[in-house]
């Protein structure tokens, strides 16, 4: 994993743009993707990076989801407030109106949300659903069927030791 090597900016750029470690078609695409990945992964520490590089798929996926929740409060709140409420009510899928209702609630806390365009709202939902599918919390984007997971003990321990109560709250309730 590149971050474990603590690369300077030149080494980072070389790995992304010249070595094309992300295997993107253009350097611009590689830079955009690398920036997002770096922002998410730097919410974790070197111990987590080592776990990402060395551990089994389940641990990797859960740590990546934890990093994404830390990076995106919107995702975390959606998991905590919508996904877990559906589970609690024993409803097997997310409903089409859940996203709209969630954004209405968000707008009460942050008035800027009300100004988001329909295309922005749709894109954000698409990204959140893709993340939940990749993390195996949804069966597919089409079915929207909930497939809750128990947090791996090592991931739980990693987050607990670091007092990541918000992330734990999001991921522990979604089981």
GROMACS .gro file of C-alpha atoms in nm:
model
  175
    1UNK     CA    1   0.000   0.000   0.000
    2UNK     CA    2   0.142   0.332  -0.112
    3UNK     CA    3   0.050   0.525   0.205
    4UNK     CA    4   0.254   0.285   0.421
    5UNK     CA    5   0.565   0.401   0.235
    6UNK     CA    6   0.492   0.763   0.340
    7UNK     CA    7   0.561   0.897  -0.009
    8UNK     CA    8   0.639   1.262  -0.064
    9UNK     CA    9   0.423   1.447  -0.315
   10UNK     CA   10   0.655   1.368  -0.608
   11UNK     CA   11   0.656   0.996  -0.532
   12UNK     CA   12   0.278   0.998  -0.488
   13UNK     CA   13   0.229   1.175  -0.821
   14UNK     CA   14   0.470   0.939  -0.997
   15UNK     CA   15   0.289   0.630  -0.863
   16UNK     CA   16  -0.051   0.769  -0.964
   17UNK     CA   17   0.028   0.934  -1.297
   18UNK     CA   18   0.331   0.748  -1.436
   19UNK     CA   19   0.307   0.401  -1.283
   20UNK     CA   20  -0.073   0.427  -1.310
   21UNK     CA   21  -0.127   0.208  -1.004
   22UNK     CA   22  -0.500   0.278  -1.021
   23UNK     CA   23  -0.510   0.166  -1.386
   24UNK     CA   24  -0.710   0.466  -1.506
   25UNK     CA   25  -0.737   0.571  -1.871
   26UNK     CA   26  -0.610   0.925  -1.816
   27UNK     CA   27  -0.381   1.093  -1.564
   28UNK     CA   28  -0.666   1.332  -1.475
   29UNK     CA   29  -0.894   1.040  -1.385
   30UNK     CA   30  -0.615   0.882  -1.184
   31UNK     CA   31  -0.552   1.208  -0.995
   32UNK     CA   32  -0.923   1.253  -0.911
   33UNK     CA   33  -0.960   0.895  -0.790
   34UNK     CA   34  -0.633   0.909  -0.595
   35UNK     CA   35  -0.736   1.230  -0.422
   36UNK     CA   36  -1.063   1.074  -0.306
   37UNK     CA   37  -0.891   0.754  -0.194
   38UNK     CA   38  -0.624   0.946  -0.007
   39UNK     CA   39  -0.879   1.167   0.171
   40UNK     CA   40  -1.070   0.860   0.284
   41UNK     CA   41  -0.768   0.655   0.387
   42UNK     CA   42  -0.600   0.936   0.579
   43UNK     CA   43  -0.895   0.927   0.818
   44UNK     CA   44  -0.732   0.603   0.934
   45UNK     CA   45  -0.385   0.547   1.078
   46UNK     CA   46  -0.091   0.329   0.968
   47UNK     CA   47  -0.218   0.033   1.170
   48UNK     CA   48  -0.538   0.033   0.965
   49UNK     CA   49  -0.337   0.072   0.644
   50UNK     CA   50  -0.141  -0.239   0.740
   51UNK     CA   51  -0.466  -0.422   0.807
   52UNK     CA   52  -0.594  -0.309   0.466
   53UNK     CA   53  -0.282  -0.445   0.298
   54UNK     CA   54  -0.260  -0.774   0.486
   55UNK     CA   55  -0.598  -0.887   0.616
   56UNK     CA   56  -0.885  -1.085   0.469
   57UNK     CA   57  -1.149  -0.933   0.244
   58UNK     CA   58  -1.410  -0.890   0.521
   59UNK     CA   59  -1.176  -0.679   0.736
   60UNK     CA   60  -1.064  -0.475   0.435
   61UNK     CA   61  -1.420  -0.399   0.324
   62UNK     CA   62  -1.528  -0.301   0.675
   63UNK     CA   63  -1.226  -0.076   0.732
   64UNK     CA   64  -1.285   0.092   0.396
   65UNK     CA   65  -1.648   0.149   0.492
   66UNK     CA   66  -1.536   0.292   0.827
   67UNK     CA   67  -1.298   0.529   0.648
   68UNK     CA   68  -1.575   0.633   0.411
   69UNK     CA   69  -1.815   0.698   0.700
   70UNK     CA   70  -1.546   0.910   0.870
   71UNK     CA   71  -1.498   1.101   0.545
   72UNK     CA   72  -1.870   1.142   0.471
   73UNK     CA   73  -2.109   1.230   0.750
   74UNK     CA   74  -2.390   1.207   0.494
   75UNK     CA   75  -2.318   0.836   0.440
   76UNK     CA   76  -2.285   0.770   0.813
   77UNK     CA   77  -2.609   0.947   0.895
   78UNK     CA   78  -2.789   0.762   0.614
   79UNK     CA   79  -2.671   0.428   0.753
   80UNK     CA   80  -2.751   0.527   1.111
   81UNK     CA   81  -3.088   0.691   1.047
   82UNK     CA   82  -3.235   0.514   0.745
   83UNK     CA   83  -3.069   0.175   0.703
   84UNK     CA   84  -3.086   0.083   1.072
   85UNK     CA   85  -3.445   0.208   1.108
   86UNK     CA   86  -3.550  -0.017   0.820
   87UNK     CA   87  -3.379  -0.308   0.994
   88UNK     CA   88  -3.536  -0.230   1.328
   89UNK     CA   89  -3.880  -0.236   1.167
   90UNK     CA   90  -3.788  -0.566   0.999
   91UNK     CA   91  -3.835  -0.415   0.656
   92UNK     CA   92  -3.628  -0.608   0.403
   93UNK     CA   93  -3.543  -0.325   0.160
   94UNK     CA   94  -3.480   0.044   0.135
   95UNK     CA   95  -3.784   0.223  -0.005
   96UNK     CA   96  -3.778   0.467  -0.298
   97UNK     CA   97  -3.883   0.759  -0.076
   98UNK     CA   98  -3.621   0.698   0.195
   99UNK     CA   99  -3.359   0.918   0.029
  100UNK     CA  100  -3.597   1.211  -0.017
  101UNK     CA  101  -3.718   1.189   0.345
  102UNK     CA  102  -3.360   1.166   0.468
  103UNK     CA  103  -3.260   1.479   0.274
  104UNK     CA  104  -3.562   1.667   0.413
  105UNK     CA  105  -3.437   1.584   0.763
  106UNK     CA  106  -3.083   1.687   0.665
  107UNK     CA  107  -3.215   2.020   0.537
  108UNK     CA  108  -3.355   2.094   0.883
  109UNK     CA  109  -3.001   2.073   1.021
  110UNK     CA  110  -2.824   2.230   0.723
  111UNK     CA  111  -3.033   2.464   0.505
  112UNK     CA  112  -2.785   2.430   0.216
  113UNK     CA  113  -2.913   2.077   0.155
  114UNK     CA  114  -3.247   2.221   0.041
  115UNK     CA  115  -3.062   2.402  -0.238
  116UNK     CA  116  -2.906   2.090  -0.386
  117UNK     CA  117  -3.016   2.024  -0.742
  118UNK     CA  118  -3.208   1.711  -0.833
  119UNK     CA  119  -2.906   1.584  -1.025
  120UNK     CA  120  -2.682   1.631  -0.719
  121UNK     CA  121  -2.932   1.448  -0.500
  122UNK     CA  122  -2.959   1.163  -0.750
  123UNK     CA  123  -2.581   1.134  -0.787
  124UNK     CA  124  -2.529   1.126  -0.410
  125UNK     CA  125  -2.787   0.849  -0.376
  126UNK     CA  126  -2.620   0.656  -0.656
  127UNK     CA  127  -2.281   0.683  -0.482
  128UNK     CA  128  -2.419   0.587  -0.140
  129UNK     CA  129  -2.601   0.285  -0.282
  130UNK     CA  130  -2.286   0.177  -0.468
  131UNK     CA  131  -2.084   0.203  -0.146
  132UNK     CA  132  -2.342  -0.003   0.044
  133UNK     CA  133  -2.349  -0.267  -0.231
  134UNK     CA  134  -1.968  -0.288  -0.238
  135UNK     CA  135  -1.963  -0.318   0.142
  136UNK     CA  136  -2.225  -0.597   0.116
  137UNK     CA  137  -2.482  -0.398   0.316
  138UNK     CA  138  -2.719  -0.408   0.017
  139UNK     CA  139  -2.772  -0.707  -0.210
  140UNK     CA  140  -2.781  -0.491  -0.523
  141UNK     CA  141  -2.865  -0.141  -0.640
  142UNK     CA  142  -3.168  -0.281  -0.816
  143UNK     CA  143  -3.322  -0.480  -0.530
  144UNK     CA  144  -3.208  -0.249  -0.247
  145UNK     CA  145  -3.241  -0.554  -0.021
  146UNK     CA  146  -3.074  -0.508   0.318
  147UNK     CA  147  -2.796  -0.756   0.390
  148UNK     CA  148  -2.669  -0.644   0.731
  149UNK     CA  149  -2.328  -0.755   0.849
  150UNK     CA  150  -2.179  -0.806   1.193
  151UNK     CA  151  -1.869  -0.600   1.248
  152UNK     CA  152  -1.553  -0.813   1.246
  153UNK     CA  153  -1.408  -0.826   1.601
  154UNK     CA  154  -1.075  -0.681   1.484
  155UNK     CA  155  -1.246  -0.389   1.313
  156UNK     CA  156  -1.463  -0.329   1.621
  157UNK     CA  157  -1.153  -0.339   1.842
  158UNK     CA  158  -0.960  -0.104   1.612
  159UNK     CA  159  -1.245   0.151   1.618
  160UNK     CA  160  -1.312   0.110   1.993
  161UNK     CA  161  -0.951   0.168   2.095
  162UNK     CA  162  -0.956   0.491   1.894
  163UNK     CA  163  -1.287   0.602   2.045
  164UNK     CA  164  -1.454   0.613   1.704
  165UNK     CA  165  -1.799   0.618   1.864
  166UNK     CA  166  -1.980   0.772   1.567
  167UNK     CA  167  -1.839   0.517   1.321
  168UNK     CA  168  -1.911   0.232   1.561
  169UNK     CA  169  -2.263   0.362   1.611
  170UNK     CA  170  -2.322   0.362   1.236
  171UNK     CA  171  -2.170   0.022   1.165
  172UNK     CA  172  -2.275  -0.164   1.480
  173UNK     CA  173  -2.639  -0.067   1.446
  174UNK     CA  174  -2.639  -0.180   1.084
  175UNK     CA  175  -2.634  -0.550   1.171
   0.00000   0.00000   0.00000
